[in-house]
Amino acid sequence: MDQSRMGDELMQIGQVATRIGLSLRTIRHWDDVGLVTPSARSAGGFRLYTESDVDRLAFIKRLKPLDFSLDQIKELMATVDGLRGRSGLDPERVEDLLGRLAMFRAATDSRLETLRHQVDSLESLSRDLKTLDADARSQGASQAP
């Protein structure tokens, strides 16, 4: 693909991996499973990525630690892609995509609430342990000869 037609500087996979902190293996795997297809290939067949491709990789990277499976990520990305290119879609399809997006948002909100609860619990435990530590130290100091 001609770089000037794309309007983006093309980056090799190593540059992309370093920039967003992913391994080459992960990027290749995500290509193999259809999550992120590079916008171009070099004459030698090397993957070449645009800024838009890098943004997509970074977005997917943010999803992985949130316990989304690759299939769920593929579904979410298909939903996002469909909504971004929805100008030619019939209203029923747009509503279907919006419904899917709402399901992902609800799952994300639920996960966020769970994490907030875990953080609250950890903060409470940390306070309790600090109090216990302080009490134990003060008792030890008062019992010293």
mmCIF file with all atom_site columns, C-alpha atoms in Angstrom:
data_model
loop_
_atom_site.group_PDB
_atom_site.id
_atom_site.type_symbol
_atom_site.label_atom_id
_atom_site.label_alt_id
_atom_site.label_comp_id
_atom_site.label_asym_id
_atom_site.label_entity_id
_atom_site.label_seq_id
_atom_site.pdbx_PDB_ins_code
_atom_site.Cartn_x
_atom_site.Cartn_y
_atom_site.Cartn_z
_atom_site.occupancy
_atom_site.B_iso_or_equiv
_atom_site.pdbx_formal_charge
_atom_site.auth_seq_id
_atom_site.auth_comp_id
_atom_site.auth_asym_id
_atom_site.auth_atom_id
_atom_site.pdbx_PDB_model_num
ATOM 1   C CA . MET A 1 1   ? 0.000   0.000   0.000  1.00 0.00 ? 1   MET A CA 1
ATOM 2   C CA . ASP A 1 2   ? 1.280   3.457   -0.836 1.00 0.00 ? 2   ASP A CA 1
ATOM 3   C CA . GLN A 1 3   ? 2.195   5.409   2.278  1.00 0.00 ? 3   GLN A CA 1
ATOM 4   C CA . SER A 1 4   ? 1.240   8.776   0.791  1.00 0.00 ? 4   SER A CA 1
ATOM 5   C CA . ARG A 1 5   ? -2.286  7.539   0.031  1.00 0.00 ? 5   ARG A CA 1
ATOM 6   C CA . MET A 1 6   ? -2.757  6.494   3.618  1.00 0.00 ? 6   MET A CA 1
ATOM 7   C CA . GLY A 1 7   ? -1.855  9.883   5.056  1.00 0.00 ? 7   GLY A CA 1
ATOM 8   C CA . ASP A 1 8   ? -0.096  8.135   7.940  1.00 0.00 ? 8   ASP A CA 1
ATOM 9   C CA . GLU A 1 9   ? 3.497   7.243   8.528  1.00 0.00 ? 9   GLU A CA 1
ATOM 10  C CA . LEU A 1 10  ? 3.807   3.484   8.519  1.00 0.00 ? 10  LEU A CA 1
ATOM 11  C CA . MET A 1 11  ? 5.564   1.845   11.458 1.00 0.00 ? 11  MET A CA 1
ATOM 12  C CA . GLN A 1 12  ? 7.159   -1.548  11.655 1.00 0.00 ? 12  GLN A CA 1
ATOM 13  C CA . ILE A 1 13  ? 5.978   -4.011  14.249 1.00 0.00 ? 13  ILE A CA 1
ATOM 14  C CA . GLY A 1 14  ? 9.065   -3.516  16.437 1.00 0.00 ? 14  GLY A CA 1
ATOM 15  C CA . GLN A 1 15  ? 8.452   0.231   16.654 1.00 0.00 ? 15  GLN A CA 1
ATOM 16  C CA . VAL A 1 16  ? 4.826   -0.378  17.569 1.00 0.00 ? 16  VAL A CA 1
ATOM 17  C CA . ALA A 1 17  ? 5.706   -3.006  20.176 1.00 0.00 ? 17  ALA A CA 1
ATOM 18  C CA . THR A 1 18  ? 8.190   -0.701  21.873 1.00 0.00 ? 18  THR A CA 1
ATOM 19  C CA . ARG A 1 19  ? 5.861   2.278   21.739 1.00 0.00 ? 19  ARG A CA 1
ATOM 20  C CA . ILE A 1 20  ? 2.879   0.620   23.391 1.00 0.00 ? 20  ILE A CA 1
ATOM 21  C CA . GLY A 1 21  ? 4.611   -2.029  25.475 1.00 0.00 ? 21  GLY A CA 1
ATOM 22  C CA . LEU A 1 22  ? 3.421   -5.197  23.790 1.00 0.00 ? 22  LEU A CA 1
ATOM 23  C CA . SER A 1 23  ? 5.470   -8.148  22.653 1.00 0.00 ? 23  SER A CA 1
ATOM 24  C CA . LEU A 1 24  ? 5.911   -8.906  18.971 1.00 0.00 ? 24  LEU A CA 1
ATOM 25  C CA . ARG A 1 25  ? 4.305   -12.260 19.650 1.00 0.00 ? 25  ARG A CA 1
ATOM 26  C CA . THR A 1 26  ? 1.168   -10.638 21.105 1.00 0.00 ? 26  THR A CA 1
ATOM 27  C CA . ILE A 1 27  ? 0.802   -8.242  18.179 1.00 0.00 ? 27  ILE A CA 1
ATOM 28  C CA . ARG A 1 28  ? 1.235   -11.083 15.689 1.00 0.00 ? 28  ARG A CA 1
ATOM 29  C CA . HIS A 1 29  ? -1.271  -13.213 17.594 1.00 0.00 ? 29  HIS A CA 1
ATOM 30  C CA . TRP A 1 30  ? -3.835  -10.413 17.613 1.00 0.00 ? 30  TRP A CA 1
ATOM 31  C CA . ASP A 1 31  ? -3.333  -10.135 13.850 1.00 0.00 ? 31  ASP A CA 1
ATOM 32  C CA . ASP A 1 32  ? -3.747  -13.900 13.431 1.00 0.00 ? 32  ASP A CA 1
ATOM 33  C CA . VAL A 1 33  ? -7.040  -13.902 15.357 1.00 0.00 ? 33  VAL A CA 1
ATOM 34  C CA . GLY A 1 34  ? -8.332  -10.845 13.501 1.00 0.00 ? 34  GLY A CA 1
ATOM 35  C CA . LEU A 1 35  ? -8.235  -8.227  16.267 1.00 0.00 ? 35  LEU A CA 1
ATOM 36  C CA . VAL A 1 36  ? -5.803  -5.856  14.576 1.00 0.00 ? 36  VAL A CA 1
ATOM 37  C CA . THR A 1 37  ? -4.852  -6.264  10.957 1.00 0.00 ? 37  THR A CA 1
ATOM 38  C CA . PRO A 1 38  ? -1.922  -4.111  9.882  1.00 0.00 ? 38  PRO A CA 1
ATOM 39  C CA . SER A 1 39  ? -2.844  -1.491  7.310  1.00 0.00 ? 39  SER A CA 1
ATOM 40  C CA . ALA A 1 40  ? -0.030  -2.486  4.981  1.00 0.00 ? 40  ALA A CA 1
ATOM 41  C CA . ARG A 1 41  ? 2.756   -4.933  4.324  1.00 0.00 ? 41  ARG A CA 1
ATOM 42  C CA . SER A 1 42  ? 6.247   -4.132  3.136  1.00 0.00 ? 42  SER A CA 1
ATOM 43  C CA . ALA A 1 43  ? 7.603   -5.573  -0.104 1.00 0.00 ? 43  ALA A CA 1
ATOM 44  C CA . GLY A 1 44  ? 9.167   -8.265  2.076  1.00 0.00 ? 44  GLY A CA 1
ATOM 45  C CA . GLY A 1 45  ? 5.838   -9.062  3.750  1.00 0.00 ? 45  GLY A CA 1
ATOM 46  C CA . PHE A 1 46  ? 6.525   -7.303  7.058  1.00 0.00 ? 46  PHE A CA 1
ATOM 47  C CA . ARG A 1 47  ? 3.562   -5.871  8.949  1.00 0.00 ? 47  ARG A CA 1
ATOM 48  C CA . LEU A 1 48  ? 3.251   -2.080  8.755  1.00 0.00 ? 48  LEU A CA 1
ATOM 49  C CA . TYR A 1 49  ? 0.995   -0.140  11.099 1.00 0.00 ? 49  TYR A CA 1
ATOM 50  C CA . THR A 1 50  ? -0.619  3.296   10.966 1.00 0.00 ? 50  THR A CA 1
ATOM 51  C CA . GLU A 1 51  ? -1.342  5.562   13.919 1.00 0.00 ? 51  GLU A CA 1
ATOM 52  C CA . SER A 1 52  ? -4.918  4.297   13.824 1.00 0.00 ? 52  SER A CA 1
ATOM 53  C CA . ASP A 1 53  ? -3.662  0.698   14.086 1.00 0.00 ? 53  ASP A CA 1
ATOM 54  C CA . VAL A 1 54  ? -1.517  1.673   17.072 1.00 0.00 ? 54  VAL A CA 1
ATOM 55  C CA . ASP A 1 55  ? -4.527  3.303   18.760 1.00 0.00 ? 55  ASP A CA 1
ATOM 56  C CA . ARG A 1 56  ? -6.501  0.115   18.238 1.00 0.00 ? 56  ARG A CA 1
ATOM 57  C CA . LEU A 1 57  ? -3.705  -2.011  19.709 1.00 0.00 ? 57  LEU A CA 1
ATOM 58  C CA . ALA A 1 58  ? -3.466  0.295   22.727 1.00 0.00 ? 58  ALA A CA 1
ATOM 59  C CA . PHE A 1 59  ? -7.244  0.098   23.239 1.00 0.00 ? 59  PHE A CA 1
ATOM 60  C CA . ILE A 1 60  ? -7.173  -3.707  23.131 1.00 0.00 ? 60  ILE A CA 1
ATOM 61  C CA . LYS A 1 61  ? -4.199  -3.757  25.496 1.00 0.00 ? 61  LYS A CA 1
ATOM 62  C CA . ARG A 1 62  ? -6.308  -1.854  28.037 1.00 0.00 ? 62  ARG A CA 1
ATOM 63  C CA . LEU A 1 63  ? -9.022  -4.525  27.803 1.00 0.00 ? 63  LEU A CA 1
ATOM 64  C CA . LYS A 1 64  ? -6.839  -7.546  28.504 1.00 0.00 ? 64  LYS A CA 1
ATOM 65  C CA . PRO A 1 65  ? -6.296  -6.968  32.255 1.00 0.00 ? 65  PRO A CA 1
ATOM 66  C CA . LEU A 1 66  ? -10.052 -6.468  32.682 1.00 0.00 ? 66  LEU A CA 1
ATOM 67  C CA . ASP A 1 67  ? -10.729 -10.175 32.198 1.00 0.00 ? 67  ASP A CA 1
ATOM 68  C CA . PHE A 1 68  ? -12.260 -9.849  28.724 1.00 0.00 ? 68  PHE A CA 1
ATOM 69  C CA . SER A 1 69  ? -11.622 -12.946 26.628 1.00 0.00 ? 69  SER A CA 1
ATOM 70  C CA . LEU A 1 70  ? -10.273 -12.605 23.089 1.00 0.00 ? 70  LEU A CA 1
ATOM 71  C CA . ASP A 1 71  ? -13.712 -13.518 21.750 1.00 0.00 ? 71  ASP A CA 1
ATOM 72  C CA . GLN A 1 72  ? -15.325 -10.792 23.854 1.00 0.00 ? 72  GLN A CA 1
ATOM 73  C CA . ILE A 1 73  ? -12.705 -8.303  22.693 1.00 0.00 ? 73  ILE A CA 1
ATOM 74  C CA . LYS A 1 74  ? -13.360 -9.302  19.078 1.00 0.00 ? 74  LYS A CA 1
ATOM 75  C CA . GLU A 1 75  ? -17.086 -8.758  19.604 1.00 0.00 ? 75  GLU A CA 1
ATOM 76  C CA . LEU A 1 76  ? -16.502 -5.387  21.245 1.00 0.00 ? 76  LEU A CA 1
ATOM 77  C CA . MET A 1 77  ? -14.148 -4.280  18.465 1.00 0.00 ? 77  MET A CA 1
ATOM 78  C CA . ALA A 1 78  ? -16.671 -5.380  15.819 1.00 0.00 ? 78  ALA A CA 1
ATOM 79  C CA . THR A 1 79  ? -19.304 -3.342  17.668 1.00 0.00 ? 79  THR A CA 1
ATOM 80  C CA . VAL A 1 80  ? -17.048 -0.285  17.838 1.00 0.00 ? 80  VAL A CA 1
ATOM 81  C CA . ASP A 1 81  ? -16.106 -0.664  14.169 1.00 0.00 ? 81  ASP A CA 1
ATOM 82  C CA . GLY A 1 82  ? -19.763 -0.993  13.211 1.00 0.00 ? 82  GLY A CA 1
ATOM 83  C CA . LEU A 1 83  ? -20.728 2.129   15.130 1.00 0.00 ? 83  LEU A CA 1
ATOM 84  C CA . ARG A 1 84  ? -17.868 4.146   13.679 1.00 0.00 ? 84  ARG A CA 1
ATOM 85  C CA . GLY A 1 85  ? -18.908 3.238   10.146 1.00 0.00 ? 85  GLY A CA 1
ATOM 86  C CA . ARG A 1 86  ? -22.636 3.328   10.735 1.00 0.00 ? 86  ARG A CA 1
ATOM 87  C CA . SER A 1 87  ? -23.582 5.936   8.140  1.00 0.00 ? 87  SER A CA 1
ATOM 88  C CA . GLY A 1 88  ? -24.684 3.204   5.720  1.00 0.00 ? 88  GLY A CA 1
ATOM 89  C CA . LEU A 1 89  ? -26.341 0.940   8.293  1.00 0.00 ? 89  LEU A CA 1
ATOM 90  C CA . ASP A 1 90  ? -30.048 0.489   8.690  1.00 0.00 ? 90  ASP A CA 1
ATOM 91  C CA . PRO A 1 91  ? -31.535 1.755   11.974 1.00 0.00 ? 91  PRO A CA 1
ATOM 92  C CA . GLU A 1 92  ? -32.160 -1.771  13.286 1.00 0.00 ? 92  GLU A CA 1
ATOM 93  C CA . ARG A 1 93  ? -28.490 -2.664  12.899 1.00 0.00 ? 93  ARG A CA 1
ATOM 94  C CA . VAL A 1 94  ? -27.447 0.538   14.653 1.00 0.00 ? 94  VAL A CA 1
ATOM 95  C CA . GLU A 1 95  ? -29.813 -0.276  17.532 1.00 0.00 ? 95  GLU A CA 1
ATOM 96  C CA . ASP A 1 96  ? -28.366 -3.785  17.729 1.00 0.00 ? 96  ASP A CA 1
ATOM 97  C CA . LEU A 1 97  ? -24.835 -2.365  17.899 1.00 0.00 ? 97  LEU A CA 1
ATOM 98  C CA . LEU A 1 98  ? -25.853 0.172   20.531 1.00 0.00 ? 98  LEU A CA 1
ATOM 99  C CA . GLY A 1 99  ? -27.421 -2.655  22.560 1.00 0.00 ? 99  GLY A CA 1
ATOM 100 C CA . ARG A 1 100 ? -24.178 -4.636  22.388 1.00 0.00 ? 100 ARG A CA 1
ATOM 101 C CA . LEU A 1 101 ? -22.213 -1.564  23.401 1.00 0.00 ? 101 LEU A CA 1
ATOM 102 C CA . ALA A 1 102 ? -24.552 -1.085  26.365 1.00 0.00 ? 102 ALA A CA 1
ATOM 103 C CA . MET A 1 103 ? -23.909 -4.702  27.449 1.00 0.00 ? 103 MET A CA 1
ATOM 104 C CA . PHE A 1 104 ? -20.147 -4.107  27.371 1.00 0.00 ? 104 PHE A CA 1
ATOM 105 C CA . ARG A 1 105 ? -20.549 -0.870  29.261 1.00 0.00 ? 105 ARG A CA 1
ATOM 106 C CA . ALA A 1 106 ? -22.666 -2.603  31.915 1.00 0.00 ? 106 ALA A CA 1
ATOM 107 C CA . ALA A 1 107 ? -20.044 -5.342  32.251 1.00 0.00 ? 107 ALA A CA 1
ATOM 108 C CA . THR A 1 108 ? -17.336 -2.708  32.561 1.00 0.00 ? 108 THR A CA 1
ATOM 109 C CA . ASP A 1 109 ? -19.321 -0.759  35.158 1.00 0.00 ? 109 ASP A CA 1
ATOM 110 C CA . SER A 1 110 ? -19.934 -3.957  37.133 1.00 0.00 ? 110 SER A CA 1
ATOM 111 C CA . ARG A 1 111 ? -16.233 -4.825  37.052 1.00 0.00 ? 111 ARG A CA 1
ATOM 112 C CA . LEU A 1 112 ? -15.406 -1.278  38.149 1.00 0.00 ? 112 LEU A CA 1
ATOM 113 C CA . GLU A 1 113 ? -17.796 -1.553  41.101 1.00 0.00 ? 113 GLU A CA 1
ATOM 114 C CA . THR A 1 114 ? -16.223 -4.870  42.097 1.00 0.00 ? 114 THR A CA 1
ATOM 115 C CA . LEU A 1 115 ? -12.755 -3.341  41.961 1.00 0.00 ? 115 LEU A CA 1
ATOM 116 C CA . ARG A 1 116 ? -13.883 -0.337  44.015 1.00 0.00 ? 116 ARG A CA 1
ATOM 117 C CA . HIS A 1 117 ? -15.245 -2.701  46.648 1.00 0.00 ? 117 HIS A CA 1
ATOM 118 C CA . GLN A 1 118 ? -11.948 -4.610  46.680 1.00 0.00 ? 118 GLN A CA 1
ATOM 119 C CA . VAL A 1 119 ? -9.980  -1.362  47.047 1.00 0.00 ? 119 VAL A CA 1
ATOM 120 C CA . ASP A 1 120 ? -12.247 -0.277  49.931 1.00 0.00 ? 120 ASP A CA 1
ATOM 121 C CA . SER A 1 121 ? -11.739 -3.644  51.620 1.00 0.00 ? 121 SER A CA 1
ATOM 122 C CA . LEU A 1 122 ? -7.976  -3.487  51.171 1.00 0.00 ? 122 LEU A CA 1
ATOM 123 C CA . GLU A 1 123 ? -7.832  0.062   52.537 1.00 0.00 ? 123 GLU A CA 1
ATOM 124 C CA . SER A 1 124 ? -9.844  -1.015  55.584 1.00 0.00 ? 124 SER A CA 1
ATOM 125 C CA . LEU A 1 125 ? -7.593  -4.022  56.132 1.00 0.00 ? 125 LEU A CA 1
ATOM 126 C CA . SER A 1 126 ? -4.508  -1.829  55.814 1.00 0.00 ? 126 SER A CA 1
ATOM 127 C CA . ARG A 1 127 ? -5.876  0.595   58.449 1.00 0.00 ? 127 ARG A CA 1
ATOM 128 C CA . ASP A 1 128 ? -6.659  -2.305  60.785 1.00 0.00 ? 128 ASP A CA 1
ATOM 129 C CA . LEU A 1 129 ? -3.169  -3.747  60.360 1.00 0.00 ? 129 LEU A CA 1
ATOM 130 C CA . LYS A 1 130 ? -1.550  -0.348  60.995 1.00 0.00 ? 130 LYS A CA 1
ATOM 131 C CA . THR A 1 131 ? -3.601  0.046   64.162 1.00 0.00 ? 131 THR A CA 1
ATOM 132 C CA . LEU A 1 132 ? -2.663  -3.466  65.280 1.00 0.00 ? 132 LEU A CA 1
ATOM 133 C CA . ASP A 1 133 ? 0.993   -2.759  64.541 1.00 0.00 ? 133 ASP A CA 1
ATOM 134 C CA . ALA A 1 134 ? 0.909   0.542   66.438 1.00 0.00 ? 134 ALA A CA 1
ATOM 135 C CA . ASP A 1 135 ? -0.846  -1.091  69.398 1.00 0.00 ? 135 ASP A CA 1
ATOM 136 C CA . ALA A 1 136 ? 1.650   -3.969  69.486 1.00 0.00 ? 136 ALA A CA 1
ATOM 137 C CA . ARG A 1 137 ? 4.591   -1.563  69.348 1.00 0.00 ? 137 ARG A CA 1
ATOM 138 C CA . SER A 1 138 ? 3.200   0.660   72.093 1.00 0.00 ? 138 SER A CA 1
ATOM 139 C CA . GLN A 1 139 ? 2.550   -2.352  74.321 1.00 0.00 ? 139 GLN A CA 1
ATOM 140 C CA . GLY A 1 140 ? 6.058   -3.614  73.667 1.00 0.00 ? 140 GLY A CA 1
ATOM 141 C CA . ALA A 1 141 ? 7.529   -0.223  74.556 1.00 0.00 ? 141 ALA A CA 1
ATOM 142 C CA . SER A 1 142 ? 5.492   0.001   77.771 1.00 0.00 ? 142 SER A CA 1
ATOM 143 C CA . GLN A 1 143 ? 6.608   -3.473  78.860 1.00 0.00 ? 143 GLN A CA 1
ATOM 144 C CA . ALA A 1 144 ? 10.298  -2.783  78.272 1.00 0.00 ? 144 ALA A CA 1
ATOM 145 C CA . PRO A 1 145 ? 12.398  -2.778  81.513 1.00 0.00 ? 145 PRO A CA 1
#
